[in-house]
CSV table of C-alpha atoms in Angstrom, one decimal:
chain,number,residue,atom,x,y,z
A,2,MET,CA,293.0,100.4,255.1
A,3,GLU,CA,294.2,97.5,257.1
A,4,GLY,CA,294.5,96.5,260.8
A,5,PRO,CA,292.6,98.0,263.7
A,6,GLY,CA,291.6,101.1,261.8
A,7,GLN,CA,289.6,98.9,259.3
A,8,SER,CA,287.5,97.3,262.1
A,9,GLN,CA,286.8,100.8,263.5
A,10,VAL,CA,285.6,102.0,260.1
A,11,GLU,CA,283.4,98.9,259.7
A,12,GLN,CA,281.9,99.5,263.2
A,13,ALA,CA,281.2,103.1,262.3
A,14,LYS,CA,279.5,102.1,259.1
A,15,HIS,CA,277.4,99.7,261.0
A,16,VAL,CA,276.2,102.5,263.3
A,17,CYS,CA,275.4,104.6,260.2
A,18,GLY,CA,273.2,101.8,258.8
A,19,GLY,CA,270.4,102.7,261.2
A,20,CYS,CA,270.9,106.4,261.4
A,21,PRO,CA,267.9,108.6,260.4
A,22,VAL,CA,270.1,111.4,259.1
A,23,ARG,CA,272.4,109.2,257.0
A,24,GLU,CA,271.5,110.8,253.7
A,25,PRO,CA,271.9,114.4,254.8
A,26,CYS,CA,275.1,113.5,256.5
A,27,LEU,CA,276.5,112.0,253.3
A,28,ALA,CA,275.3,115.0,251.3
A,29,TYR,CA,277.1,117.3,253.7
A,30,ALA,CA,280.3,115.2,253.5
A,31,LEU,CA,280.2,115.3,249.7
A,32,ASP,CA,279.4,119.0,249.5
A,33,THR,CA,282.2,120.0,251.9
A,34,ARG,CA,284.7,117.3,250.6
A,35,GLN,CA,285.3,115.7,254.0
A,36,ALA,CA,288.6,113.8,253.7
A,37,TYR,CA,288.6,111.9,256.9
A,38,GLY,CA,286.2,109.7,258.9
A,39,VAL,CA,283.0,107.9,258.2
A,40,TRP,CA,280.2,110.1,257.0
A,41,GLY,CA,276.8,108.9,255.9
A,42,GLY,CA,278.0,105.3,256.0
A,43,THR,CA,280.9,105.9,253.6
A,44,ASP,CA,284.7,106.0,254.1
A,45,PRO,CA,286.9,108.6,252.3
A,46,GLY,CA,287.6,106.3,249.4
A,47,GLN,CA,283.9,105.7,248.8
A,48,ARG,CA,283.2,109.4,248.9
A,49,ARG,CA,285.9,110.1,246.4
A,50,GLU,CA,284.2,107.7,244.0
A,51,LEU,CA,280.8,109.4,244.6
A,52,SER,CA,282.2,113.0,244.1
A,53,PRO,CA,282.2,114.6,240.8
A,54,PRO,CA,285.7,115.4,239.5
A,55,SER,CA,287.1,118.7,240.6
A,56,GLU,CA,286.9,121.5,238.1
A,57,PRO,CA,290.2,122.4,236.5
A,58,ARG,CA,291.8,125.6,237.6
A,59,PRO,CA,291.3,128.5,235.2
A,60,GLU,CA,294.3,129.3,233.1
A,61,THR,CA,296.4,132.2,234.4
A,62,VAL,CA,297.3,135.2,232.3
A,63,PRO,CA,300.9,136.5,232.5
A,64,VAL,CA,301.1,140.0,233.9
A,65,ARG,CA,302.9,142.9,232.2
A,66,PRO,CA,306.0,144.0,234.1
A,67,LEU,CA,305.6,147.3,236.1
A,68,ARG,CA,307.1,150.4,234.6
A,69,GLY,CA,310.5,151.2,236.1
A,70,GLY,CA,311.5,147.6,236.4
A,71,ARG,CA,309.7,146.9,239.6
């Protein structure tokens, strides 16, 4: 991120530095995969690095066609 948005992110992270609920806030953001904003002193890119990779989607099984061509 660049420009004014970056300074806003840095200011928000600074506020998080002294917050008594920083750890539960970050845990919530990771558990619910918050994609925007500063949570627990981290930005979205930092949270992506901290999150475990998503589980692959299960394979799908083709369905048999219905009788009568429907």
